[in-house]
Coordinates of C-alpha atoms in Angstrom, one line a residue:
Chain L
X327 CA 71.6 -2.0 -29.6
X328 CA 70.8 -0.2 -26.3
X329 CA 74.2 1.5 -26.3
X330 CA 73.8 2.5 -29.9
X331 CA 70.4 4.1 -29.2
X332 CA 71.8 5.9 -26.1
X333 CA 74.8 7.2 -28.1
X334 CA 72.6 8.4 -30.9
X335 CA 70.4 10.3 -28.5
X336 CA 73.3 11.9 -26.7
X337 CA 74.9 12.9 -30.0
X338 CA 71.8 14.8 -31.1
X339 CA 71.5 16.9 -28.0
X340 CA 74.4 19.3 -28.8
X341 CA 73.1 19.8 -32.4
X342 CA 69.7 20.6 -31.0
X343 CA 71.1 23.1 -28.5
X344 CA 73.2 24.7 -31.3
X345 CA 70.2 25.1 -33.5
X346 CA 68.1 26.6 -30.7
X347 CA 70.9 29.1 -29.7
X348 CA 71.4 30.1 -33.3
X349 CA 67.7 30.8 -33.8
X350 CA 67.5 32.7 -30.6
X351 CA 70.6 34.9 -31.3
X352 CA 69.4 35.6 -34.9
X353 CA 65.9 36.6 -33.7
X354 CA 67.6 39.0 -31.3
X355 CA 70.0 40.4 -33.9
X356 CA 67.1 41.2 -36.2
X357 CA 66.9 44.9 -37.2
X358 CA 64.0 46.2 -35.1
X359 CA 63.1 44.2 -32.0
X360 CA 59.8 43.1 -30.6
X361 CA 59.0 46.6 -29.3
X362 CA 59.3 48.1 -32.8
X363 CA 56.6 45.7 -33.9
X364 CA 54.4 46.3 -30.9
X365 CA 54.8 50.1 -31.1
X366 CA 54.5 51.2 -34.7
X367 CA 56.9 53.9 -35.5
X368 CA 56.6 56.7 -38.1
X369 CA 53.8 59.2 -38.4
X370 CA 51.2 59.5 -35.6
X371 CA 53.4 57.7 -33.1
X372 CA 52.1 58.4 -29.6
X373 CA 54.7 56.5 -27.7
X374 CA 57.6 58.5 -26.3
X375 CA 61.1 57.3 -26.1
X376 CA 60.7 56.8 -22.4
X377 CA 57.6 54.7 -22.8
X378 CA 59.4 52.5 -25.4
X379 CA 62.3 52.1 -23.0
X380 CA 59.9 51.1 -20.2
X381 CA 58.2 48.6 -22.4
X382 CA 61.6 47.2 -23.3
X383 CA 62.4 46.8 -19.6
X384 CA 59.0 45.2 -18.9
X385 CA 59.6 42.6 -21.6
X386 CA 63.1 41.9 -20.2
X387 CA 64.9 43.0 -23.3
X388 CA 67.4 45.1 -21.5
X389 CA 68.9 42.1 -19.6
X390 CA 72.0 40.4 -20.9
X391 CA 71.4 38.0 -23.8
X392 CA 72.4 34.8 -22.0
X393 CA 70.0 35.5 -19.2
X394 CA 67.2 36.2 -21.7
X395 CA 68.1 32.9 -23.4
X396 CA 68.1 30.9 -20.2
X397 CA 64.8 32.4 -19.3
X398 CA 63.3 31.5 -22.6
X399 CA 64.9 28.1 -22.9
X400 CA 63.9 26.8 -19.4
X401 CA 60.3 27.7 -20.3
X402 CA 60.5 26.3 -23.9
X403 CA 61.6 22.9 -22.7
X404 CA 58.4 22.7 -20.8
X405 CA 56.6 23.8 -23.9
X406 CA 55.8 27.3 -22.6
X407 CA 56.6 29.7 -25.4
X408 CA 54.9 32.8 -24.1
X409 CA 52.4 34.7 -26.1
X410 CA 52.0 35.4 -29.7
X411 CA 52.9 39.0 -30.6
X412 CA 50.1 39.1 -33.2
X413 CA 47.1 37.5 -31.5
X414 CA 48.3 37.8 -27.9
X415 CA 47.2 34.2 -27.3
X416 CA 49.5 31.7 -25.6
X417 CA 51.4 30.0 -28.4
X418 CA 51.2 26.6 -26.7
X419 CA 47.4 26.5 -26.9
X420 CA 47.6 27.5 -30.5
X421 CA 50.0 24.5 -31.0
X422 CA 47.6 22.2 -29.3
X423 CA 44.9 23.0 -31.8
X424 CA 47.1 22.9 -34.8
X425 CA 49.6 20.0 -34.5
X426 CA 47.0 17.2 -34.9
X427 CA 46.0 18.7 -38.2
X428 CA 49.5 18.8 -39.5
X429 CA 50.2 15.3 -38.2
X430 CA 47.2 13.8 -39.9
X431 CA 48.1 15.6 -43.2
X432 CA 51.6 14.3 -42.8
X433 CA 50.4 10.7 -42.3
X434 CA 48.0 10.8 -45.2
X435 CA 50.7 12.3 -47.5
X436 CA 53.1 9.6 -46.4
X437 CA 50.6 6.9 -47.0
X438 CA 49.8 8.2 -50.5
X439 CA 53.4 8.5 -51.5
X440 CA 54.3 5.0 -50.3
X441 CA 51.2 3.6 -52.0
X442 CA 52.4 5.1 -55.3
X443 CA 56.2 4.7 -54.8
X444 CA 56.5 0.9 -54.1
X445 CA 54.3 -0.5 -56.9
X446 CA 55.6 2.1 -59.4
X447 CA 59.3 1.4 -58.5
X448 CA 58.9 -2.4 -58.6
X449 CA 57.1 -2.2 -61.9
X450 CA 59.8 0.0 -63.4
X451 CA 62.5 -2.4 -62.3
X452 CA 60.7 -5.5 -63.6
X453 CA 59.8 -3.8 -67.0
X454 CA 63.2 -2.1 -67.3
X455 CA 63.7 -0.3 -70.6
X456 CA 60.2 -1.0 -71.9
X457 CA 57.7 1.7 -72.6
X458 CA 56.2 1.1 -69.1
X459 CA 59.6 2.0 -67.6
X460 CA 59.9 5.1 -69.7
X461 CA 56.4 6.3 -69.0
X462 CA 56.8 5.9 -65.3
X463 CA 60.2 7.5 -65.4
X464 CA 58.7 10.6 -67.0
X465 CA 55.9 10.5 -64.5
X466 CA 58.4 10.4 -61.6
X467 CA 60.7 13.1 -63.0
X468 CA 57.6 15.2 -63.4
X469 CA 56.9 14.6 -59.7
X470 CA 60.2 16.2 -58.9
X471 CA 59.6 19.1 -61.2
X472 CA 56.0 20.3 -60.8
X473 CA 55.7 22.6 -57.8
X474 CA 53.2 21.2 -55.2
X475 CA 51.1 24.4 -55.3
X476 CA 50.6 23.9 -59.1
X477 CA 49.8 20.2 -58.5
X478 CA 47.1 21.4 -56.1
X479 CA 45.7 23.9 -58.6
X480 CA 45.6 21.3 -61.4
X481 CA 43.9 18.8 -59.1
X482 CA 41.2 21.3 -58.1
X483 CA 40.7 22.5 -61.7
X484 CA 40.6 18.9 -63.0
X485 CA 38.0 17.8 -60.4
X486 CA 35.9 20.8 -61.0
X487 CA 36.0 20.5 -64.8
X488 CA 35.4 16.7 -65.0
X489 CA 33.4 15.9 -61.9
X490 CA 32.1 19.3 -60.9
X491 CA 33.4 18.6 -57.4
X492 CA 35.1 21.0 -55.0
X493 CA 36.9 19.9 -51.8
X494 CA 35.1 20.7 -48.5
X495 CA 36.6 23.7 -46.6
X496 CA 35.6 23.0 -43.0
X497 CA 37.8 21.0 -40.7
X498 CA 36.8 18.6 -38.0
X499 CA 39.1 16.3 -36.0
X500 CA 39.8 12.9 -37.5
X501 CA 37.9 10.9 -34.8
X502 CA 34.7 12.9 -35.3
X503 CA 34.3 12.6 -39.0
X504 CA 36.8 10.3 -40.8
X505 CA 35.0 10.5 -44.2
X506 CA 35.0 14.3 -44.2
X507 CA 38.6 14.2 -43.1
X508 CA 39.5 12.0 -46.0
X509 CA 37.8 14.2 -48.5
X510 CA 39.5 17.2 -46.9
X511 CA 43.0 15.8 -46.8
X512 CA 43.2 13.6 -49.9
X513 CA 43.9 16.5 -52.3
X514 CA 46.5 18.2 -50.2
X515 CA 48.0 14.8 -49.5
X516 CA 48.4 14.0 -53.1
X517 CA 49.8 17.5 -53.8
X518 CA 52.5 17.0 -51.2
X519 CA 52.9 13.3 -51.6
X520 CA 53.5 13.3 -55.3
X521 CA 57.1 14.6 -55.0
X522 CA 58.0 12.1 -52.2
X523 CA 56.4 9.2 -54.2
X524 CA 58.6 10.2 -57.2
X525 CA 61.7 10.1 -55.1
X526 CA 60.6 6.8 -53.5
X527 CA 59.8 5.2 -56.8
X528 CA 63.2 6.1 -58.3
X529 CA 65.0 4.7 -55.3
X530 CA 62.9 1.5 -55.3
X531 CA 63.7 1.1 -59.0
X532 CA 67.4 1.3 -58.7
X533 CA 67.5 -0.7 -55.5
X534 CA 65.3 -3.5 -57.0
X535 CA 67.5 -3.5 -60.1
X536 CA 70.6 -4.1 -57.9
X537 CA 68.9 -6.8 -55.9
X538 CA 67.5 -8.6 -58.9
X539 CA 71.0 -9.3 -60.1
X540 CA 72.0 -11.1 -56.9
X541 CA 72.8 -14.8 -56.7
X542 CA 70.0 -15.6 -54.3
X543 CA 67.4 -14.4 -56.7
X544 CA 68.8 -16.7 -59.3
X545 CA 68.7 -19.5 -56.8
X546 CA 65.1 -18.7 -55.8
X547 CA 64.1 -18.8 -59.5
X548 CA 66.1 -21.9 -60.1
X549 CA 64.4 -23.8 -57.4
X550 CA 61.1 -23.1 -59.2
X551 CA 59.5 -20.5 -57.0
X552 CA 56.8 -18.5 -58.6
X553 CA 57.9 -15.1 -60.0
X554 CA 55.4 -13.4 -57.6
X555 CA 57.1 -15.0 -54.6
X556 CA 60.6 -14.2 -55.8
X557 CA 59.7 -10.6 -56.3
X558 CA 57.7 -9.9 -53.2
X559 CA 59.5 -12.2 -50.6
X560 CA 63.1 -12.3 -51.8
X561 CA 63.7 -9.2 -53.9
X562 CA 61.5 -6.5 -52.4
X563 CA 62.3 -7.4 -48.8
X564 CA 66.0 -6.7 -49.4
X565 CA 65.5 -3.8 -51.8
X566 CA 63.3 -1.9 -49.4
X567 CA 66.0 -1.1 -46.8
X568 CA 67.5 2.0 -48.6
X569 CA 64.0 3.1 -49.6
X570 CA 62.9 3.2 -45.9
X571 CA 65.8 5.4 -45.0
X572 CA 65.3 7.7 -47.9
X573 CA 61.5 8.1 -47.3
X574 CA 62.3 8.7 -43.6
X575 CA 64.7 11.5 -44.4
X576 CA 62.4 13.0 -47.1
X577 CA 59.7 13.4 -44.5
X578 CA 61.6 16.4 -43.4
X579 CA 61.4 17.9 -46.9
X580 CA 57.7 16.9 -46.9
X581 CA 57.3 19.4 -44.2
X582 CA 58.3 22.2 -46.6
X583 CA 55.6 21.0 -48.9
X584 CA 53.1 21.0 -46.1
X585 CA 53.8 24.7 -45.3
X586 CA 52.8 25.5 -48.8
X587 CA 49.8 23.2 -49.2
X588 CA 48.3 24.3 -45.9
X589 CA 48.4 27.8 -47.3
X590 CA 46.8 26.7 -50.6
X591 CA 44.0 24.7 -49.0
X592 CA 43.6 27.1 -46.0
X593 CA 44.2 24.2 -43.6
X594 CA 44.8 25.5 -40.0
X595 CA 48.0 23.6 -39.3
X596 CA 51.5 24.3 -38.1
X597 CA 52.7 25.3 -41.6
X598 CA 50.0 27.9 -42.0
X599 CA 50.9 29.2 -38.6
X600 CA 54.5 29.6 -39.7
X601 CA 53.6 31.5 -42.8
X602 CA 51.2 33.8 -40.9
X603 CA 53.7 34.3 -38.1
X604 CA 56.4 35.3 -40.7
X605 CA 53.9 37.6 -42.4
X606 CA 53.0 39.5 -39.2
X607 CA 56.6 39.5 -38.0
X608 CA 55.4 37.6 -35.0
X609 CA 58.9 36.7 -33.8
X610 CA 58.0 34.8 -30.6
X611 CA 55.8 32.4 -32.6
X612 CA 58.5 32.0 -35.3
X613 CA 61.0 31.1 -32.6
X614 CA 58.7 28.6 -31.0
X615 CA 57.9 27.0 -34.3
X616 CA 61.5 26.7 -35.2
X617 CA 62.1 25.1 -31.8
X618 CA 59.3 22.5 -32.4
X619 CA 60.5 21.8 -36.0
X620 CA 64.0 21.2 -34.9
X621 CA 62.8 18.7 -32.3
X622 CA 60.7 17.0 -35.0
X623 CA 63.6 16.8 -37.5
X624 CA 65.9 15.3 -34.8
X625 CA 63.3 12.8 -33.8
X626 CA 62.8 11.8 -37.4
X627 CA 66.5 11.4 -37.9
X628 CA 66.8 9.3 -34.8
X629 CA 64.0 7.0 -35.8
X630 CA 65.4 6.6 -39.3
X631 CA 68.8 5.7 -37.9
X632 CA 67.3 3.2 -35.4
X633 CA 65.2 1.6 -38.1
X634 CA 68.2 1.3 -40.3
X635 CA 70.3 -0.2 -37.5
X636 CA 67.5 -2.6 -36.8
X637 CA 67.1 -3.6 -40.5
X638 CA 70.9 -3.8 -41.1
X639 CA 72.8 -5.1 -38.0
X640 CA 76.2 -4.3 -39.5
X641 CA 75.6 -0.5 -38.9
X642 CA 75.6 -0.9 -35.1
X643 CA 79.1 -2.2 -34.8
X644 CA 80.9 0.8 -36.4
Chain U
X655 CA 111.1 34.6 -86.1
X656 CA 107.8 33.5 -87.6
X657 CA 106.6 30.0 -86.9
X658 CA 107.3 27.5 -89.6
X659 CA 104.1 26.9 -91.5
X660 CA 104.0 23.2 -90.9
X661 CA 104.1 23.7 -87.2
X662 CA 101.3 26.2 -87.3
X663 CA 99.2 23.8 -89.4
X664 CA 99.8 21.0 -87.0
X665 CA 98.7 23.3 -84.1
X666 CA 95.5 24.2 -85.9
X667 CA 94.8 20.6 -86.7
X668 CA 95.3 19.8 -83.1
X669 CA 92.8 22.4 -82.0
X670 CA 90.3 21.3 -84.7
X671 CA 90.6 17.7 -83.6
X672 CA 90.0 18.7 -80.0
X673 CA 86.9 20.6 -81.1
X674 CA 85.7 17.7 -83.1
X675 CA 86.2 15.3 -80.2
X676 CA 84.1 17.7 -78.0
X677 CA 81.4 17.7 -80.7
X678 CA 81.6 13.9 -81.0
X679 CA 81.2 13.6 -77.3
X680 CA 78.2 15.8 -77.3
X681 CA 76.6 13.8 -80.1
X682 CA 77.3 10.6 -78.3
X683 CA 75.7 12.0 -75.1
X684 CA 72.7 13.1 -77.1
X685 CA 72.3 9.7 -78.7
X686 CA 72.8 7.6 -75.5
X687 CA 70.7 9.9 -73.3
X688 CA 67.9 11.4 -75.5
X689 CA 66.0 12.5 -72.4
X690 CA 69.2 14.2 -71.1
X691 CA 69.6 16.0 -74.4
X692 CA 66.0 17.1 -74.3
X693 CA 66.7 18.5 -70.8
X694 CA 69.7 20.3 -72.1
X695 CA 67.7 21.8 -75.0
X696 CA 65.0 23.0 -72.6
X697 CA 67.6 24.6 -70.3
X698 CA 69.2 26.3 -73.2
X699 CA 65.8 27.6 -74.3
X700 CA 65.2 29.2 -70.9
X701 CA 68.7 30.6 -70.9
X702 CA 68.2 32.3 -74.2
X703 CA 64.8 33.5 -73.0
X704 CA 66.6 35.1 -70.0
X705 CA 69.4 36.7 -72.0
X706 CA 67.3 37.9 -75.0
X707 CA 63.6 38.1 -74.2
X708 CA 63.1 40.2 -77.3
X709 CA 63.8 37.2 -79.5
X710 CA 60.6 35.6 -78.1
X711 CA 58.6 38.7 -79.0
X712 CA 58.0 39.7 -75.4
X713 CA 57.2 43.3 -74.8
X714 CA 57.7 45.3 -71.6
X715 CA 56.4 43.0 -68.7
X716 CA 55.4 45.9 -66.5
X717 CA 53.3 48.0 -68.8
X718 CA 49.8 48.2 -67.4
X719 CA 46.7 48.6 -69.6
X720 CA 43.5 49.5 -67.7
X721 CA 41.4 48.6 -70.8
X722 CA 42.9 45.0 -70.9
X723 CA 42.3 43.7 -67.4
X724 CA 42.0 39.9 -66.8
X725 CA 41.5 39.2 -70.5
X726 CA 41.6 35.6 -71.7
X727 CA 44.2 34.4 -74.1
X728 CA 43.9 36.0 -77.6
X729 CA 46.0 36.8 -80.6
X730 CA 47.2 40.1 -79.0
X731 CA 47.9 38.5 -75.6
X732 CA 48.8 34.9 -76.1
X733 CA 48.6 34.0 -72.4
X734 CA 45.9 36.6 -71.5
X735 CA 46.4 39.5 -69.2
X736 CA 46.6 39.8 -65.4
X737 CA 44.7 42.0 -62.9
X738 CA 46.8 45.1 -63.9
X739 CA 46.2 44.5 -67.6
X740 CA 49.8 43.3 -68.0
X741 CA 50.6 40.9 -70.8
X742 CA 51.1 37.4 -69.2
X743 CA 53.2 36.1 -72.1
X744 CA 55.8 38.9 -71.7
X745 CA 55.8 38.5 -67.9
X746 CA 56.5 34.8 -68.2
X747 CA 59.3 35.3 -70.8
X748 CA 60.9 37.9 -68.6
X749 CA 60.3 35.7 -65.5
X750 CA 62.9 33.3 -66.9
X751 CA 65.5 35.8 -65.9
X752 CA 64.7 35.5 -62.2
X753 CA 64.5 31.7 -62.3
X754 CA 67.7 31.2 -64.4
X755 CA 69.6 33.8 -62.4
X756 CA 68.6 32.4 -59.0
X757 CA 69.1 28.8 -60.1
X758 CA 72.6 29.4 -61.5
X759 CA 73.8 31.9 -59.0
X760 CA 72.7 29.9 -55.9
X761 CA 74.4 26.8 -57.5
X762 CA 77.7 28.7 -57.9
X763 CA 77.5 30.1 -54.3
X764 CA 76.6 26.9 -52.7
X765 CA 79.2 24.9 -54.7
X766 CA 82.0 27.4 -54.0
X767 CA 81.3 27.8 -50.3
X768 CA 80.7 24.1 -49.9
X769 CA 83.9 23.2 -51.7
X770 CA 86.0 25.5 -49.5
X771 CA 84.4 24.4 -46.3
X772 CA 84.5 20.7 -47.3
X773 CA 88.2 20.8 -48.3
X774 CA 89.2 22.7 -45.1
X775 CA 87.2 20.3 -43.0
X776 CA 88.8 17.3 -44.5
X777 CA 92.3 18.7 -44.7
X778 CA 92.7 20.1 -41.2
X779 CA 90.5 17.4 -39.4
X780 CA 90.5 17.7 -35.6
X781 CA 88.6 20.6 -34.1
X782 CA 88.2 22.5 -37.4
X783 CA 86.5 19.5 -38.9
X784 CA 84.3 19.1 -35.8
X785 CA 83.3 22.7 -35.8
X786 CA 82.3 22.7 -39.5
X787 CA 80.5 19.5 -39.3
X788 CA 78.5 20.5 -36.2
X789 CA 77.6 23.8 -38.0
X790 CA 76.3 21.8 -40.9
X791 CA 74.3 19.5 -38.6
X792 CA 72.6 22.6 -37.2
X793 CA 71.7 23.7 -40.7
X794 CA 70.3 20.2 -41.3
X795 CA 67.9 20.5 -38.4
X796 CA 65.5 22.6 -40.4
X797 CA 63.5 21.7 -43.4
X798 CA 65.1 23.5 -46.4
X799 CA 62.1 25.6 -47.2
X800 CA 61.5 26.6 -43.6
X801 CA 65.2 27.6 -43.3
X802 CA 64.9 29.7 -46.5
X803 CA 61.7 31.3 -45.2
X804 CA 63.4 32.1 -41.9
X805 CA 66.4 33.7 -43.7
X806 CA 64.2 35.9 -45.9
X807 CA 62.2 37.0 -42.9
X808 CA 65.4 37.9 -41.2
X809 CA 67.0 39.8 -44.1
X810 CA 63.9 41.1 -45.7
X811 CA 62.7 40.2 -49.2
X812 CA 65.0 41.3 -52.0
X813 CA 66.7 39.6 -55.0
X814 CA 70.0 39.1 -53.2
X815 CA 68.5 38.0 -49.9
X816 CA 66.4 35.5 -51.7
X817 CA 69.5 34.2 -53.4
X818 CA 71.3 33.9 -50.0
X819 CA 68.2 32.1 -48.5
X820 CA 68.2 29.6 -51.4
X821 CA 72.0 29.0 -51.3
X822 CA 72.4 28.4 -47.6
X823 CA 70.2 25.3 -47.3
X824 CA 72.2 23.8 -50.2
X825 CA 75.6 24.2 -48.5
X826 CA 75.6 21.4 -45.9
X827 CA 75.0 18.6 -48.5
X828 CA 77.8 20.0 -50.7
X829 CA 80.2 20.2 -47.7
X830 CA 79.5 16.6 -46.8
X831 CA 80.0 15.4 -50.3
X832 CA 83.3 17.3 -50.8
X833 CA 84.6 16.2 -47.4
X834 CA 84.0 12.6 -48.0
X835 CA 85.7 12.6 -51.4
X836 CA 88.6 14.7 -50.0
X837 CA 89.1 12.4 -47.0
X838 CA 89.3 9.4 -49.4
X839 CA 92.2 11.0 -51.4
X840 CA 94.0 12.5 -48.4
X841 CA 96.1 9.3 -47.9
X842 CA 96.8 8.5 -51.5
X843 CA 100.4 8.3 -52.8
X844 CA 100.2 11.4 -54.9
X845 CA 99.1 13.5 -51.9
X846 CA 102.1 12.1 -50.0
X847 CA 104.3 13.0 -53.0
X848 CA 102.9 16.5 -53.1
X849 CA 103.6 16.9 -49.4
X850 CA 107.1 15.5 -49.8
X851 CA 107.7 18.1 -52.5
X852 CA 106.8 20.8 -50.0
X853 CA 103.3 21.8 -51.3
X854 CA 101.6 24.1 -48.9
X855 CA 98.1 23.5 -47.6
X856 CA 96.4 25.7 -50.2
X857 CA 98.2 24.0 -53.0
X858 CA 97.4 20.6 -51.6
X859 CA 93.7 21.5 -51.1
X860 CA 92.9 23.3 -54.3
X861 CA 95.3 21.7 -56.8
X862 CA 95.3 18.1 -55.6
X863 CA 92.2 17.4 -53.6
X864 CA 89.7 19.7 -55.4
X865 CA 90.0 18.2 -58.9
X866 CA 89.0 14.8 -57.4
X867 CA 85.8 16.3 -56.1
X868 CA 84.9 17.8 -59.5
X869 CA 82.9 15.1 -61.1
X870 CA 80.6 14.3 -58.1
X871 CA 80.3 18.0 -57.4
X872 CA 79.1 18.8 -60.9
X873 CA 76.5 16.0 -60.6
X874 CA 75.4 17.2 -57.2
X875 CA 75.2 20.9 -58.3
X876 CA 73.2 20.1 -61.4
X877 CA 70.8 17.9 -59.5
X878 CA 70.2 20.8 -57.1
X879 CA 69.5 23.3 -60.0
X880 CA 65.9 22.2 -60.4
X881 CA 65.3 22.3 -56.6
X882 CA 66.7 25.8 -56.4
X883 CA 64.3 27.0 -59.1
X884 CA 61.5 25.3 -57.2
X885 CA 62.5 26.9 -53.9
X886 CA 62.5 30.4 -55.5
X887 CA 59.0 29.7 -56.9
X888 CA 57.8 28.5 -53.5
X889 CA 59.2 31.5 -51.7
X890 CA 57.6 33.9 -54.3
X891 CA 54.4 31.9 -54.0
X892 CA 54.3 32.5 -50.3
X893 CA 55.0 36.2 -50.9
X894 CA 58.6 36.0 -49.6
X895 CA 60.4 36.1 -52.9
X896 CA 61.7 38.8 -55.2
X897 CA 59.4 41.8 -54.5
X898 CA 56.9 43.0 -57.1
X899 CA 56.7 44.2 -59.8
X900 CA 59.4 41.8 -60.8
X901 CA 57.8 39.1 -62.9
X902 CA 58.5 36.0 -60.8
X903 CA 56.7 32.9 -61.9
X904 CA 55.9 31.8 -58.3
X905 CA 54.3 35.1 -57.4
X906 CA 52.2 35.1 -60.6
X907 CA 50.6 31.9 -59.2
X908 CA 49.9 33.4 -55.8
X909 CA 47.4 36.1 -54.7
X910 CA 45.2 36.8 -57.7
X911 CA 45.7 33.5 -59.4
X912 CA 44.8 31.6 -56.3
X913 CA 41.6 33.6 -55.8
X914 CA 40.4 33.4 -59.4
X915 CA 41.9 30.4 -61.1
X916 CA 38.7 28.4 -61.1
X917 CA 37.1 31.0 -63.4
X918 CA 40.2 32.5 -64.9
X919 CA 42.5 29.4 -65.3
X920 CA 45.1 31.0 -67.6
X921 CA 46.3 33.1 -64.7
X922 CA 47.6 29.9 -63.0
X923 CA 48.1 27.5 -65.9
X924 CA 50.8 29.3 -67.9
X925 CA 53.2 30.4 -65.0
X926 CA 52.7 26.9 -63.6
X927 CA 53.8 25.3 -66.8
X928 CA 56.8 27.6 -67.1
X929 CA 58.1 26.6 -63.6
X930 CA 57.4 22.9 -64.3
X931 CA 59.1 23.0 -67.7
X932 CA 62.2 24.7 -66.4
X933 CA 62.6 22.4 -63.5
X934 CA 61.8 19.4 -65.7
X935 CA 64.6 20.3 -68.1
X936 CA 67.1 20.8 -65.3
X937 CA 66.1 17.4 -63.7
X938 CA 66.3 15.5 -67.0
X939 CA 69.7 16.9 -67.7
X940 CA 70.9 16.3 -64.1
X941 CA 69.8 12.7 -64.3
X942 CA 71.5 12.0 -67.5
X943 CA 74.7 13.7 -66.3
X944 CA 74.7 11.6 -63.2
X945 CA 74.3 8.4 -65.2
X946 CA 77.1 9.5 -67.6
X947 CA 79.6 10.6 -64.9
X948 CA 78.9 8.1 -62.1
X949 CA 81.4 5.3 -62.6
X950 CA 79.2 2.9 -60.7
X951 CA 76.4 3.2 -63.3
X952 CA 78.6 3.5 -66.4
X953 CA 77.8 0.9 -69.0
X954 CA 74.6 0.0 -67.4
X955 CA 71.1 1.2 -68.2

């Protein structure tokens, strides 16, 4: 197991480096560099060509690309990303404020989707081809079809219409006011989690159907175990392995949903930061965000692989 | 010399029989997979909407009427009007064009690029394979929407750039799929026979390996269709899609709709339903197609 973990970690390093280099080069190849954002061109420009050139030198943009990269990279690995072009604030301090928000949203979304996916999937498998199955199948396909921002709008409209309730807009850290946090995050979490719960439920259904046909399930039933025990202890335990992997991998896609939902609900997280940075052409922040996202994805992939190897020992010996 | 009549008749009969078999196949598909058939009908409906918006009684989607700003649904404006006094119904019907175009075109691009890269990767193995696979790994390190957003930022928002931004995140999955199928047929006897007969690399890849990838590729591409439409809507929603005044469904849901939907719900409801219905149709169809073409699931429900 240890060699497997080590090998997996070592293998993901070149991928990460490749992604970081790619993003860096792309950001440098963009038409119009940092200076053209800092110094607006066109009418009423006061900066002379000389001044622009001096600014370029000050920012180190005239140096060879690989030196620029090395300079940026050695700082980035210590989580020093320089300053935001838009706000002028250090990006790292911005991250420190924002990442707990996004992580809590991610965790609540994940909890919501698992809480829906497992029971729905098991129910669909047990009631295969009945109206329960069909209804839940339409519910899950809808989950894959309705865009998360529309789910958000429908939720807000529905709650307003039927309960005359609007979600709170302020934000306080989880440990200060858990109840406010719940009220704040439950709607965005449902909006992002619905899609993942649909994917999870479908996977649970097909995985359960496969397991329920196994001999050991027949044996368990034959020796007179209660159906409840057969389903939960024998079937679900085996059926859940592929579901865990899938949900783990879909966490990455969940991130895309969070970018949108943070915008809809004006939640000051990492996703909102990305959208703002892109809007203001704040390249240093975009670069830093991509760096952090790439680390996040690689860590998730690693964890999923390790969990899988731990659940299914056959994987390790390949 | 003219063809003997009997032969011509036989030929015609053959063509007719083939056509009938196709029809019978379609009917069988519709009967076995009613949900899939429903999905196909919905997709067809949006395709017709995209090709001939006039059939649906849609007027010019960009005509502004200062006297008709933010009007609720009425007999003149079925879905109400937006903040420029434009007819929402016409805009939604014309919006099908963008979604259908982006959905289909990105599917074609991702499938073709993925097919070529996957085949090359499997056929040449060694460092070529390694290079392609590592590149795909790099593309996999970003969430698809974040990658698409980054690409649009880089290239600037326009129809073609949005198309590229939606296609690229779909490529790595296609490459992996094609590669795995191609690898599994590379050592079959008919590949050896082709090689023994002196077939060149192109002939081997595209005439012998590619047809084997077709069924899984069709399933994968169809399954991605809905996601592509969703991604376009999401990009537009974030203001990074096809630039205005193009009637993109996602954009209709953003700025004004987000500000006023609690008092003017029609601004958000109708475009939202349009996106959901189109993706729902694509997903239903994709699901049924997978069940019908996947040999592992055949004969099971």
